PDB file of C-alpha atoms in Angstrom:
ATOM      1  CA  PRO A 210      84.213 -38.040  11.045  1.00 60.00           C
ATOM      2  CA  ALA A 211      81.287 -39.250   8.948  1.00 62.00           C
ATOM      3  CA  ARG A 212      81.980 -40.490   5.464  1.00 64.00           C
ATOM      4  CA  GLU A 213      80.114 -39.147   2.473  1.00 63.00           C
ATOM      5  CA  PRO A 214      77.635 -41.511   0.786  1.00 57.00           C
ATOM      6  CA  HIS A 215      79.162 -43.131  -2.273  1.00 59.00           C
ATOM      7  CA  THR A 216      78.362 -45.793  -4.810  1.00 57.00           C
ATOM      8  CA  PRO A 217      80.032 -49.089  -3.898  1.00 57.00           C
ATOM      9  CA  PRO A 218      82.617 -50.168  -6.504  1.00 62.00           C
ATOM     10  CA  GLN A 219      80.667 -53.324  -7.443  1.00 60.00           C
ATOM     11  CA  VAL A 220      77.615 -51.260  -8.478  1.00 60.00           C
ATOM     12  CA  SER A 221      77.311 -50.743 -12.213  1.00 67.00           C
ATOM     13  CA  THR A 222      76.553 -47.169 -13.217  1.00 68.00           C
ATOM     14  CA  ALA A 223      74.483 -48.226 -16.256  1.00 78.00           C
ATOM     15  CA  GLN A 224      70.773 -47.572 -15.790  1.00 81.00           C
ATOM     16  CA  SER A 225      69.895 -51.074 -17.000  1.00 83.00           C
ATOM     17  CA  PRO A 226      71.577 -53.911 -18.900  1.00 82.00           C
ATOM     18  CA  ASN A 227      70.388 -52.475 -22.222  1.00 84.00           C
ATOM     19  CA  ARG A 228      70.688 -48.714 -21.544  1.00 84.00           C
ATOM     20  CA  GLU A 229      73.588 -46.620 -20.247  1.00 83.00           C
ATOM     21  CA  THR A 230      71.830 -43.333 -19.423  1.00 85.00           C
ATOM     22  CA  THR A 231      68.593 -42.066 -17.903  1.00 86.00           C
ATOM     23  CA  TRP A 232      65.518 -41.657 -20.101  1.00 84.00           C
ATOM     24  CA  SER A 233      63.605 -39.088 -18.065  1.00 85.00           C
ATOM     25  CA  LYS A 234      64.523 -35.670 -16.661  1.00 88.00           C
ATOM     26  CA  SER A 235      63.188 -36.679 -13.234  1.00 89.00           C
ATOM     27  CA  GLN A 236      65.091 -39.983 -13.103  1.00 87.00           C
ATOM     28  CA  ALA A 237      68.173 -40.129 -10.898  1.00 85.00           C
ATOM     29  CA  PRO A 238      71.238 -41.766 -12.409  1.00 84.00           C
ATOM     30  CA  ARG A 239      71.870 -45.193 -10.878  1.00 78.00           C
ATOM     31  CA  SER A 240      75.161 -43.955  -9.392  1.00 74.00           C
ATOM     32  CA  GLU A 241      73.234 -41.317  -7.383  1.00 80.00           C
ATOM     33  CA  ALA A 242      70.165 -43.403  -6.559  1.00 77.00           C
ATOM     34  CA  MET A 243      71.881 -46.331  -4.819  1.00 76.00           C
ATOM     35  CA  VAL A 244      73.746 -44.426  -2.097  1.00 79.00           C
ATOM     36  CA  GLY A 245      73.309 -43.688   1.583  1.00 83.00           C
ATOM     37  CA  PRO A 246      72.562 -45.744   4.696  1.00 86.00           C
ATOM     38  CA  ARG A 247      69.705 -47.621   3.042  1.00 83.00           C
ATOM     39  CA  PHE A 248      72.131 -49.342   0.665  1.00 80.00           C
ATOM     40  CA  GLU A 249      75.137 -49.853   3.004  1.00 80.00           C
ATOM     41  CA  GLN A 250      74.548 -53.578   3.433  1.00 82.00           C
ATOM     42  CA  THR A 251      72.844 -54.184   0.098  1.00 78.00           C
ATOM     43  CA  SER A 252      74.682 -56.214  -2.474  1.00 74.00           C
ATOM     44  CA  GLU A 253      74.074 -54.939  -6.000  1.00 73.00           C
ATOM     45  CA  LEU A 254      74.710 -58.456  -7.285  1.00 74.00           C
ATOM     46  CA  PHE A 255      71.367 -59.602  -5.834  1.00 78.00           C
ATOM     47  CA  GLN A 256      69.262 -56.640  -6.956  1.00 76.00           C
ATOM     48  CA  PRO A 257      66.929 -56.982  -9.956  1.00 78.00           C
ATOM     49  CA  ARG A 258      68.223 -55.452 -13.180  1.00 79.00           C
ATOM     50  CA  PRO A 259      65.227 -55.265 -15.518  1.00 84.00           C
ATOM     51  CA  LEU A 260      65.710 -54.248 -19.118  1.00 86.00           C
ATOM     52  CA  ALA A 261      64.707 -50.675 -19.981  1.00 86.00           C
ATOM     53  CA  ALA A 262      61.275 -50.688 -21.633  1.00 86.00           C
ATOM     54  CA  ILE A 263      62.198 -47.605 -23.679  1.00 84.00           C
ATOM     55  CA  GLU A 264      64.802 -49.692 -25.508  1.00 88.00           C
ATOM     56  CA  LEU A 265      62.535 -52.730 -25.868  1.00 88.00           C
ATOM     57  CA  ILE A 266      59.720 -50.694 -27.454  1.00 88.00           C
ATOM     58  CA  LYS A 267      62.161 -49.454 -30.129  1.00 89.00           C
ATOM     59  CA  GLU A 268      62.456 -53.073 -31.292  1.00 91.00           C
ATOM     60  CA  GLU A 269      58.682 -53.328 -31.832  1.00 91.00           C
ATOM     61  CA  PRO A 270      57.784 -52.885 -35.515  1.00 95.00           C
ATOM     62  CA  ILE A 271      55.672 -49.898 -36.543  1.00 95.00           C
ATOM     63  CA  ARG A 272      52.075 -51.028 -37.016  1.00 95.00           C
ATOM     64  CA  LEU A 273      50.567 -49.956 -40.333  1.00 96.00           C
ATOM     65  CA  VAL A 274      46.919 -48.894 -40.172  1.00 95.00           C
ATOM     66  CA  GLU A 275      44.504 -48.687 -43.108  1.00 93.00           C
ATOM     67  CA  GLY A 276      42.499 -45.721 -41.837  1.00 93.00           C
ATOM     68  CA  ARG A 277      43.305 -42.274 -40.491  1.00 95.00           C
ATOM     69  CA  VAL A 278      42.925 -43.261 -36.828  1.00 97.00           C
ATOM     70  CA  ALA A 279      44.602 -46.007 -34.803  1.00 96.00           C
ATOM     71  CA  ALA A 280      43.150 -47.383 -31.565  1.00 96.00           C
ATOM     72  CA  CYS A 281      45.550 -48.637 -28.898  1.00 95.00           C
ATOM     73  CA  ASP A 282      44.628 -50.415 -25.667  1.00 93.00           C
ATOM     74  CA  GLY A 283      48.065 -51.827 -24.864  1.00 88.00           C
ATOM     75  CA  GLY A 284      47.034 -55.385 -25.573  1.00 83.00           C
ATOM     76  CA  GLY A 285      43.691 -55.276 -23.816  1.00 73.00           C
ATOM     77  CA  GLY A 286      42.475 -56.851 -20.639  1.00 78.00           C
ATOM     78  CA  ALA A 287      43.969 -56.304 -17.227  1.00 83.00           C
ATOM     79  CA  LEU A 288      47.483 -55.924 -18.651  1.00 85.00           C
ATOM     80  CA  GLY A 289      46.577 -53.137 -21.074  1.00 89.00           C
ATOM     81  CA  HIS A 290      45.698 -49.471 -20.615  1.00 93.00           C
ATOM     82  CA  PRO A 291      42.681 -47.263 -21.407  1.00 93.00           C
ATOM     83  CA  ARG A 292      41.897 -47.265 -25.127  1.00 93.00           C
ATOM     84  CA  ILE A 293      43.105 -44.147 -26.885  1.00 96.00           C
ATOM     85  CA  PHE A 294      42.706 -43.044 -30.479  1.00 98.00           C
ATOM     86  CA  ILE A 295      45.717 -41.730 -32.387  1.00 97.00           C
ATOM     87  CA  ASN A 296      45.315 -39.391 -35.367  1.00 97.00           C
ATOM     88  CA  LEU A 297      47.545 -40.535 -38.240  1.00 96.00           C
ATOM     89  CA  ASP A 298      46.937 -37.635 -40.660  1.00 95.00           C
ATOM     90  CA  LYS A 299      50.474 -36.235 -40.292  1.00 95.00           C
ATOM     91  CA  GLU A 300      53.327 -38.120 -41.981  1.00 94.00           C
ATOM     92  CA  GLY A 301      55.472 -40.554 -40.027  1.00 95.00           C
ATOM     93  CA  PRO A 302      54.941 -42.844 -37.058  1.00 96.00           C
ATOM     94  CA  HIS A 303      52.911 -41.741 -34.030  1.00 97.00           C
ATOM     95  CA  SER A 304      53.420 -43.234 -30.557  1.00 95.00           C
ATOM     96  CA  CYS A 305      50.818 -44.266 -28.022  1.00 95.00           C
ATOM     97  CA  THR A 306      51.202 -41.996 -24.993  1.00 94.00           C
ATOM     98  CA  TYR A 307      50.717 -44.936 -22.604  1.00 93.00           C
ATOM     99  CA  CYS A 308      52.811 -47.792 -23.979  1.00 92.00           C
ATOM    100  CA  GLY A 309      54.911 -46.256 -26.769  1.00 92.00           C
ATOM    101  CA  ILE A 310      53.759 -48.599 -29.546  1.00 94.00           C
ATOM    102  CA  ARG A 311      54.093 -46.779 -32.862  1.00 96.00           C
ATOM    103  CA  TYR A 312      51.432 -46.567 -35.568  1.00 97.00           C
ATOM    104  CA  GLU A 313      51.603 -45.197 -39.090  1.00 96.00           C
ATOM    105  CA  LYS A 314      49.079 -44.766 -41.884  1.00 95.00           C
ATOM    106  CA  ASP A 315      49.505 -47.391 -44.621  1.00 92.00           C
ATOM    107  CA  HIS A 316      49.838 -45.276 -47.784  1.00 82.00           C
ATOM    108  CA  HIS A 317      49.764 -48.327 -50.057  1.00 76.00           C
ATOM    109  CA  HIS A 318      46.219 -49.196 -49.039  1.00 59.00           C
ATOM    110  CA  HIS A 319      43.478 -47.910 -51.354  1.00 53.00           C
TER     111      HIS A 319
END
């Protein structure tokens, strides 16, 4: 009889070292993603475990902008993303849809 695919006991079920759960509806939990014949002879100990970017971007400070519009290009150059403009008229921080960096209008600027 064939055995059902299962997560090997040495595989951590955390999504990444700095995040326990998934961060997208379409993302499979790690316990379900690393199963089946493809992973039978794969040691989890040697697989890359990158930090979750969603947690790292939370540590970035909110960038205060003097005007009503912020421009974000993700750092520019080949490592950035297309430049977008973010309207800051509404209160609170606003995130770039590409990289997640947050911008807010500086109310102390005259």
